[in-house]
């Protein structure tokens, strides 16, 4: 399944992208996923979406609620609404929760919604740029689209109306296959479930001699959907009926999730994080022989086999920001390789800054090598060099995500550094201190040795080339 790069813009940059545009369909949403406090613009599957941030409540103002806006002509609202429903289905699933639409309004400009007291929404607490739906899968199969829609309904209704939540989860499976195959599929997958509550409930039912497959259909799906005289129903006035359906809900939800993940092959963000080969965009730049050798854990002895990767112009940025001036056009130079890992450096256009990386082809990951970064000796360093490198170094130490971009291919993201025995500094404060030290050294006609370069060596002492400390923690 395609999981392409999804561009993000935040705050003022997101608003700038929308300025001057007329014609928007705006929807209010209820969400269980962590929603950004800042506005977020993304481009997904060829369409733009403006996720309205949940603003903090100010004195005399009504707190804004989460919402989504997308460009739309006034005469095709239904078509755009269908696209928004599809978008909320995959967004909620990808972020391991739900996002569902509550109301809609078309307007010349984006319309924001006020917060509603009885609507439950998480507010992102992960910092200004914590929201990320990058590499969200593209849903091209209409059957899978329906399954995600029913899952969205089921998740939203869970613990709100358990009976209808059960029915929606059942529809995830029922909508995908004939009755005979559904019975067979459920029977084959009950013992494949790993969700703790579902496993426990299945055992409880089996210990009572109950056929779980038949029970889910008769006492669950049919009892909720029908109220035939003399048949099993879920009576809203009978606590035991409510308790029964609530107890069985975890089983049908686990089955629905399993169908979408395993049979339909739709990954959520944790699946993508665990399984995505981050280096895939760069493989076409290399010879197939080099890629095959490195994937097998070998060594490429002929540098020419690295193809267009050697000497490529690359930009390095801290996601989601654009690259700093010194990192906008860097030259990529391979250093060495072995055991499936290609080590390379990128050199700034002025030749003053060197950034080092380890391209672990065998495992599909890219690592920053902070202990091998710094300023080149014998070249004149200026304040812009100090500022750009210091911000980069301390942002990476503070869990910032680094992206490398080569024109014409998707960006590649580096593994986030997990510092060991280091107290991260606020990047902007570190920049100011480094600039002050640099200016002081210039005033006293000393050979400038920026403090950040010294700190870099001291902080990373004891680490190996992949950023591992002596205690074994990895970046």
Coordinates of C-alpha atoms in Angstrom, one line a residue:
X1 CA 0.0 0.0 0.0
X2 CA 1.3 3.5 -0.9
X3 CA 2.5 5.5 2.1
X4 CA 3.8 8.7 0.5
X5 CA 5.4 11.7 2.0
X6 CA 2.8 14.2 3.3
X7 CA 4.0 17.8 3.4
X8 CA 3.1 19.8 6.6
X9 CA 3.0 23.5 7.4
X10 CA 2.2 24.9 10.8
X11 CA 0.8 28.1 12.3
X12 CA 1.6 31.3 10.3
X13 CA 3.0 29.2 7.4
X14 CA -0.2 27.2 7.2
X15 CA -2.3 30.4 7.1
X16 CA 0.0 32.0 4.5
X17 CA -0.7 29.0 2.3
X18 CA -4.4 29.6 2.5
X19 CA -4.4 33.4 2.1
X20 CA -6.1 34.7 -1.0
X21 CA -8.0 31.5 -1.6
X22 CA -11.8 31.7 -1.9
X23 CA -14.3 28.9 -1.5
X24 CA -13.9 26.5 1.4
X25 CA -15.9 23.7 2.9
X26 CA -15.3 23.6 6.6
X27 CA -16.4 20.9 9.0
X28 CA -16.4 20.6 12.7
X29 CA -15.0 17.3 14.0
X30 CA -15.0 15.2 17.2
X31 CA -11.7 13.4 17.7
X32 CA -10.0 11.0 20.0
X33 CA -6.6 11.6 18.5
X34 CA -4.3 14.3 19.9
X35 CA -5.3 17.4 17.9
X36 CA -2.8 20.2 17.3
X37 CA -3.1 23.5 19.1
X38 CA -1.6 25.2 16.0
X39 CA -3.3 25.3 12.5
X40 CA -1.8 22.6 10.2
X41 CA -1.8 22.5 6.4
X42 CA -1.2 19.2 4.7
X43 CA -1.3 17.9 1.2
X44 CA -2.6 14.3 1.0
X45 CA -3.5 12.3 -2.0
X46 CA -3.5 15.4 -4.3
X47 CA -5.8 17.5 -2.1
X48 CA -5.1 20.2 0.5
X49 CA -6.5 20.1 4.0
X50 CA -6.4 22.8 6.6
X51 CA -6.6 21.3 10.1
X52 CA -7.9 24.1 12.4
X53 CA -5.9 24.2 15.7
X54 CA -7.6 24.0 19.0
X55 CA -6.8 27.4 20.4
X56 CA -6.3 27.9 24.1
X57 CA -9.2 29.7 25.8
X58 CA -8.5 33.4 26.2
X59 CA -10.3 35.8 28.5
X60 CA -13.5 37.0 26.8
X61 CA -13.1 34.5 24.0
X62 CA -14.7 31.1 23.2
X63 CA -12.2 28.3 22.8
X64 CA -12.1 27.1 19.2
X65 CA -12.9 23.5 18.4
X66 CA -11.1 21.2 16.0
X67 CA -12.1 21.5 12.4
X68 CA -11.0 20.7 8.9
X69 CA -11.3 22.9 5.8
X70 CA -10.6 22.1 2.2
X71 CA -11.0 24.1 -1.0
X72 CA -14.4 23.5 -2.6
X73 CA -16.8 25.0 -5.1
X74 CA -20.2 25.8 -3.7
X75 CA -22.0 23.5 -6.2
X76 CA -20.1 20.3 -5.4
X77 CA -20.4 20.1 -1.6
X78 CA -21.5 16.5 -1.6
X79 CA -18.6 15.3 -3.6
X80 CA -16.2 17.2 -1.3
X81 CA -18.0 16.0 1.8
X82 CA -17.5 12.4 0.6
X83 CA -13.8 13.1 0.3
X84 CA -13.7 14.6 3.8
X85 CA -15.3 11.6 5.2
X86 CA -12.7 9.4 3.6
X87 CA -10.0 11.6 4.9
X88 CA -11.3 11.5 8.5
X89 CA -11.6 7.7 8.3
X90 CA -7.9 7.2 7.4
X91 CA -6.6 10.0 9.6
X92 CA -8.3 8.6 12.7
X93 CA -7.2 5.0 11.9
X94 CA -3.7 6.1 11.1
X95 CA -3.4 8.0 14.4
X96 CA -4.9 5.0 16.3
X97 CA -8.2 6.6 17.2
X98 CA -11.1 8.3 15.3
X99 CA -12.0 11.6 13.7
X100 CA -15.6 12.1 12.8
X101 CA -17.5 15.0 11.3
X102 CA -20.2 16.8 13.3
X103 CA -21.4 19.6 11.0
X104 CA -20.4 21.5 7.8
X105 CA -20.4 25.0 6.4
X106 CA -19.4 26.3 3.0
X107 CA -18.1 29.8 2.8
X108 CA -15.9 32.2 0.9
X109 CA -13.3 31.9 3.7
X110 CA -12.4 29.3 6.2
X111 CA -15.0 29.1 9.0
X112 CA -13.9 28.1 12.6
X113 CA -16.2 26.4 15.1
X114 CA -16.6 27.2 18.8
X115 CA -16.0 24.4 21.3
X116 CA -19.0 22.3 22.3
X117 CA -19.0 21.1 25.9
X118 CA -20.3 17.6 25.2
X119 CA -17.7 16.9 22.4
X120 CA -14.7 14.9 23.5
X121 CA -11.4 15.9 21.9
X122 CA -7.8 15.4 23.0
X123 CA -5.6 18.5 22.7
X124 CA -2.0 17.9 21.5
X125 CA 0.5 18.4 24.3
X126 CA 3.6 17.5 22.2
X127 CA 4.8 21.0 21.4
X128 CA 4.1 23.4 18.6
X129 CA 4.9 21.0 15.8
X130 CA 3.9 17.7 17.5
X131 CA 1.2 16.7 15.1
X132 CA 2.4 14.4 12.3
X133 CA 0.4 12.3 9.9
X134 CA 3.3 11.8 7.5
X135 CA 3.3 8.6 5.3
X136 CA -0.4 8.1 5.9
X137 CA -1.5 5.4 3.5
X138 CA -3.5 6.1 0.3
X139 CA -6.8 4.1 0.2
X140 CA -7.5 3.2 -3.4
X141 CA -9.8 0.2 -2.9
X142 CA -13.5 1.0 -2.4
X143 CA -14.1 -2.0 -0.2
X144 CA -11.3 -1.0 2.1
X145 CA -12.8 2.5 2.1
X146 CA -16.1 1.1 3.4
X147 CA -14.4 -0.9 6.1
X148 CA -12.6 2.2 7.4
X149 CA -15.9 4.1 7.4
X150 CA -17.6 1.5 9.5
X151 CA -14.6 1.3 11.8
X152 CA -14.8 5.1 12.2
X153 CA -18.4 4.8 13.3
X154 CA -17.6 2.0 15.7
X155 CA -14.8 3.7 17.4
X156 CA -16.7 6.9 17.9
X157 CA -19.8 5.1 19.3
X158 CA -17.7 3.0 21.7
X159 CA -18.6 3.7 25.3
X160 CA -21.3 6.1 23.9
X161 CA -23.7 3.5 22.5
X162 CA -22.1 0.1 22.7
X163 CA -24.8 -1.7 20.9
X164 CA -24.5 0.4 17.7
X165 CA -20.7 0.4 18.1
X166 CA -20.8 -3.4 18.0
X167 CA -23.0 -3.3 14.9
X168 CA -20.6 -0.9 13.1
X169 CA -17.6 -3.1 14.0
X170 CA -19.4 -6.2 12.7
X171 CA -20.1 -4.4 9.4
X172 CA -16.4 -3.9 8.9
X173 CA -16.2 -7.7 8.3
X174 CA -19.7 -8.2 7.0
X175 CA -19.3 -5.6 4.2
X176 CA -16.2 -7.4 2.8
X177 CA -17.4 -11.0 2.1
X178 CA -20.4 -13.3 1.8
X179 CA -21.9 -14.9 4.9
X180 CA -20.3 -18.2 4.5
X181 CA -16.8 -16.7 4.1
X182 CA -17.5 -14.4 7.0
X183 CA -18.3 -17.3 9.3
X184 CA -15.1 -19.1 8.1
X185 CA -13.0 -15.9 8.5
X186 CA -14.2 -15.2 12.0
X187 CA -13.6 -18.8 13.0
X188 CA -10.0 -18.7 11.7
X189 CA -9.2 -15.4 13.3
X190 CA -10.6 -15.7 16.8
X191 CA -7.5 -17.5 18.0
X192 CA -5.2 -15.0 16.2
X193 CA -6.3 -12.1 18.3
X194 CA -3.8 -10.7 20.8
X195 CA -5.7 -7.9 22.4
X196 CA -5.8 -8.8 26.1
X197 CA -9.4 -8.0 26.8
X198 CA -10.6 -9.9 23.7
X199 CA -8.6 -13.0 24.5
X200 CA -9.9 -13.0 28.1
X201 CA -13.5 -12.6 26.9
X202 CA -13.2 -15.4 24.4
X203 CA -11.9 -17.7 27.1
X204 CA -14.8 -16.8 29.4
X205 CA -17.4 -17.6 26.7
X206 CA -15.7 -20.9 25.7
X207 CA -15.5 -21.9 29.4
X208 CA -19.3 -21.6 29.4
X209 CA -19.5 -23.9 26.4
X210 CA -20.5 -21.1 24.0
X211 CA -19.7 -21.1 20.3
X212 CA -18.1 -17.6 20.1
X213 CA -18.5 -17.3 16.4
X214 CA -22.2 -18.0 16.5
X215 CA -22.6 -16.0 19.7
X216 CA -21.2 -12.8 18.0
X217 CA -23.7 -13.2 15.2
X218 CA -26.9 -14.2 17.1
X219 CA -26.4 -12.5 20.4
X220 CA -24.5 -9.5 19.0
X221 CA -25.1 -8.5 15.4
X222 CA -28.7 -9.8 15.0
X223 CA -29.8 -8.9 18.5
X224 CA -28.7 -5.3 17.9
X225 CA -30.0 -5.0 14.3
X226 CA -33.4 -6.6 14.8
X227 CA -36.2 -6.7 17.4
X228 CA -38.1 -9.6 16.1
X229 CA -40.8 -11.0 18.4
X230 CA -39.5 -14.0 20.4
X231 CA -35.9 -13.5 19.2
X232 CA -32.8 -12.5 21.1
X233 CA -32.6 -8.7 21.2
X234 CA -30.6 -6.1 23.1
X235 CA -33.3 -4.5 25.2
X236 CA -32.2 -0.9 26.1
X237 CA -34.0 -1.2 29.4
X238 CA -32.3 -4.4 30.6
X239 CA -28.9 -3.9 32.2
X240 CA -27.9 -7.5 31.5
X241 CA -28.4 -7.0 27.8
X242 CA -26.3 -3.8 27.9
X243 CA -23.6 -5.5 29.9
X244 CA -23.5 -8.5 27.6
X245 CA -23.0 -6.4 24.5
X246 CA -20.4 -4.2 26.2
X247 CA -18.5 -7.3 27.3
X248 CA -18.4 -8.7 23.8
X249 CA -17.5 -5.4 22.2
X250 CA -13.8 -5.9 22.6
X251 CA -13.9 -9.1 20.5
X252 CA -15.6 -7.7 17.5
X253 CA -13.5 -4.5 17.6
X254 CA -10.3 -6.6 17.7
X255 CA -11.6 -8.6 14.7
X256 CA -12.4 -5.5 12.8
X257 CA -9.0 -4.0 13.5
X258 CA -7.3 -7.3 12.4
X259 CA -9.2 -7.4 9.2
X260 CA -8.2 -3.9 8.2
X261 CA -4.6 -4.3 9.2
X262 CA -3.9 -7.9 8.1
X263 CA -6.4 -8.7 5.3
X264 CA -6.8 -5.2 3.9
X265 CA -3.1 -4.3 4.6
X266 CA -3.7 -0.8 5.9
X267 CA -1.0 0.2 8.4
X268 CA -1.3 2.7 11.2
X269 CA 1.4 5.0 12.3
X270 CA 3.1 2.5 14.5
X271 CA 3.2 -0.1 11.7
X272 CA 4.7 2.5 9.4
X273 CA 7.3 3.4 11.9
X274 CA 8.2 -0.2 12.5
X275 CA 8.2 -1.5 8.9
X276 CA 8.9 1.4 6.5
X277 CA 12.2 1.4 4.7
X278 CA 13.1 5.0 5.0
X279 CA 15.8 4.8 2.4
X280 CA 13.6 3.6 -0.5
X281 CA 13.6 7.1 -2.2
X282 CA 17.4 7.0 -2.6
X283 CA 17.7 3.4 -4.0
X284 CA 17.0 4.5 -7.6
X285 CA 20.0 6.9 -7.3
X286 CA 22.3 3.9 -6.7
X287 CA 23.1 0.9 -8.9
X288 CA 20.9 -2.1 -8.2
X289 CA 24.1 -4.1 -7.3
X290 CA 25.1 -1.6 -4.6
X291 CA 21.6 -1.7 -3.1
X292 CA 21.5 -5.5 -3.1
X293 CA 25.0 -5.7 -1.6
X294 CA 24.2 -3.3 1.2
X295 CA 20.8 -4.8 2.0
X296 CA 22.6 -8.1 2.4
X297 CA 24.9 -6.6 5.0
X298 CA 27.9 -6.4 2.6
X299 CA 30.4 -3.8 1.5
X300 CA 30.5 -1.8 -1.8
X301 CA 34.1 -1.6 -2.8
X302 CA 33.7 0.4 -6.0
X303 CA 32.4 3.9 -5.1
X304 CA 31.2 4.3 -8.7
X305 CA 28.4 1.7 -7.9
X306 CA 26.9 4.3 -5.6
X307 CA 25.8 6.1 -8.8
X308 CA 24.2 9.5 -8.5
X309 CA 24.4 9.4 -4.7
X310 CA 28.1 10.4 -4.7
X311 CA 28.4 14.1 -5.0
X312 CA 24.7 14.7 -5.0
X313 CA 23.3 18.1 -3.9
X314 CA 21.3 17.6 -0.7
X315 CA 19.5 19.9 1.7
X316 CA 19.3 19.2 5.4
X317 CA 16.4 20.5 7.4
X318 CA 14.8 20.1 10.8
X319 CA 11.3 19.0 10.3
X320 CA 9.0 20.8 9.5
X321 CA 11.1 23.8 9.0
X322 CA 12.9 24.8 5.7
X323 CA 16.7 24.2 5.7
X324 CA 19.0 26.8 7.2
X325 CA 21.0 28.9 4.8
X326 CA 24.2 26.9 5.2
X327 CA 22.3 23.6 4.8
X328 CA 20.3 24.5 1.7
X329 CA 22.8 23.2 -0.9
X330 CA 25.2 20.7 0.6
X331 CA 27.4 18.2 -1.2
X332 CA 27.1 14.5 -0.3
X333 CA 30.4 12.6 -0.1
X334 CA 30.6 8.9 0.9
X335 CA 33.3 8.1 3.5
X336 CA 33.2 4.4 3.9
X337 CA 30.8 1.4 4.1
X338 CA 30.6 -2.0 5.6
X339 CA 28.1 -4.4 7.2
X340 CA 25.3 -2.9 5.1
X341 CA 26.0 0.7 6.4
X342 CA 27.1 3.5 4.2
X343 CA 28.7 6.4 6.1
X344 CA 28.7 9.8 4.4
X345 CA 29.1 13.5 5.1
X346 CA 27.4 16.6 3.7
X347 CA 29.5 19.7 3.3
X348 CA 28.0 23.2 3.3
X349 CA 28.2 25.4 0.1
X350 CA 30.9 27.6 1.8
X351 CA 32.8 24.5 2.9
X352 CA 32.6 25.5 6.5
X353 CA 30.3 22.9 8.1
X354 CA 30.4 19.1 7.9
X355 CA 27.4 17.0 8.9
X356 CA 27.8 13.2 9.2
X357 CA 25.3 10.4 8.7
X358 CA 25.1 6.6 8.7
X359 CA 22.8 5.1 6.0
X360 CA 21.9 1.7 7.4
X361 CA 20.7 0.1 4.2
X362 CA 20.5 -3.4 5.8
X363 CA 17.8 -2.1 8.3
X364 CA 16.3 0.7 6.1
X365 CA 17.2 3.6 8.5
X366 CA 19.3 6.8 8.5
X367 CA 21.2 8.0 11.6
X368 CA 22.7 11.3 12.4
X369 CA 26.3 11.1 13.6
X370 CA 26.6 14.1 15.9
X371 CA 30.0 13.1 17.2
X372 CA 31.4 13.4 13.7
X373 CA 29.9 16.8 12.8
X374 CA 31.5 20.2 13.2
X375 CA 33.4 23.0 11.5
X376 CA 36.1 22.3 9.0
X377 CA 39.6 23.4 10.0
X378 CA 41.5 26.0 8.0
X379 CA 38.4 27.9 6.8
X380 CA 36.9 31.1 8.0
X381 CA 33.8 30.7 10.2
X382 CA 31.2 33.4 10.4
X383 CA 28.2 34.1 12.6
X384 CA 25.8 32.4 10.2
X385 CA 27.8 29.2 10.4
X386 CA 27.8 29.3 14.2
X387 CA 24.0 30.0 14.3
X388 CA 23.0 27.3 11.8
X389 CA 25.2 24.5 13.2
X390 CA 24.5 25.3 16.9
X391 CA 20.7 25.2 16.2
X392 CA 21.1 21.9 14.3
X393 CA 23.2 20.2 17.0
X394 CA 21.0 21.1 20.0
X395 CA 17.8 20.5 18.1
X396 CA 18.9 17.0 17.3
X397 CA 20.0 16.4 20.9
X398 CA 16.5 17.6 21.9
X399 CA 14.7 14.9 19.7
X400 CA 14.4 17.1 16.6
X401 CA 13.8 15.1 13.4
X402 CA 16.3 15.7 10.6
X403 CA 15.3 15.4 6.9
X404 CA 17.6 15.0 3.9
X405 CA 16.3 16.1 0.5
X406 CA 17.6 15.5 -3.0
X407 CA 15.8 17.2 -5.8
X408 CA 13.2 15.0 -7.5
X409 CA 12.8 12.4 -4.7
X410 CA 10.9 12.2 -1.5
X411 CA 12.7 13.4 1.7
X412 CA 14.3 10.9 4.0
X413 CA 14.0 11.3 7.7
X414 CA 16.6 10.3 10.3
X415 CA 16.1 8.3 13.4
X416 CA 15.4 10.6 16.4
X417 CA 18.4 10.8 18.8
X418 CA 17.7 9.6 22.3
X419 CA 20.5 11.3 24.4
X420 CA 22.1 9.4 27.2
X421 CA 23.6 11.3 30.2
X422 CA 23.0 14.6 28.5
X423 CA 20.8 17.4 29.6
X424 CA 19.4 18.9 26.4
X425 CA 19.6 22.7 26.1
X426 CA 17.0 24.9 24.5
X427 CA 18.3 25.4 21.0
X428 CA 17.7 29.1 20.7
X429 CA 19.4 29.7 24.1
X430 CA 22.3 27.6 23.0
X431 CA 22.5 29.7 19.8
X432 CA 22.7 32.9 21.7
X433 CA 25.4 31.6 24.0
X434 CA 27.5 30.3 21.1
X435 CA 27.2 33.6 19.2
X436 CA 28.3 35.6 22.3
X437 CA 31.3 33.4 22.8
X438 CA 32.2 33.7 19.1
X439 CA 31.9 37.4 19.2
X440 CA 34.0 37.6 22.3
X441 CA 36.7 35.5 20.7
X442 CA 36.8 37.8 17.7
X443 CA 37.1 40.9 19.9
X444 CA 40.1 39.4 21.6
X445 CA 41.7 38.3 18.3
X446 CA 41.7 34.7 19.4
X447 CA 41.4 31.8 17.0
X448 CA 37.7 31.0 17.2
X449 CA 36.8 27.6 18.6
X450 CA 33.0 27.7 18.9
X451 CA 31.8 26.3 22.2
X452 CA 29.3 24.1 20.5
X453 CA 32.0 22.1 18.7
X454 CA 33.7 21.5 22.1
X455 CA 30.4 20.5 23.7
X456 CA 29.7 18.2 20.8
X457 CA 32.9 16.2 21.4
X458 CA 32.5 16.1 25.2
X459 CA 28.8 15.2 25.1
X460 CA 29.3 12.4 22.6
X461 CA 32.3 10.8 24.2
X462 CA 31.9 7.1 24.6
X463 CA 29.5 6.8 21.7
X464 CA 30.0 4.7 18.6
X465 CA 29.4 5.7 14.9
X466 CA 25.6 5.1 15.2
X467 CA 25.2 7.3 18.3
X468 CA 25.1 4.5 20.8
X469 CA 26.5 5.2 24.2
X470 CA 28.5 2.8 26.4
X471 CA 25.2 1.9 28.1
X472 CA 23.8 0.6 24.8
X473 CA 21.1 3.2 24.1
X474 CA 20.7 4.0 20.4
X475 CA 19.7 7.1 18.4

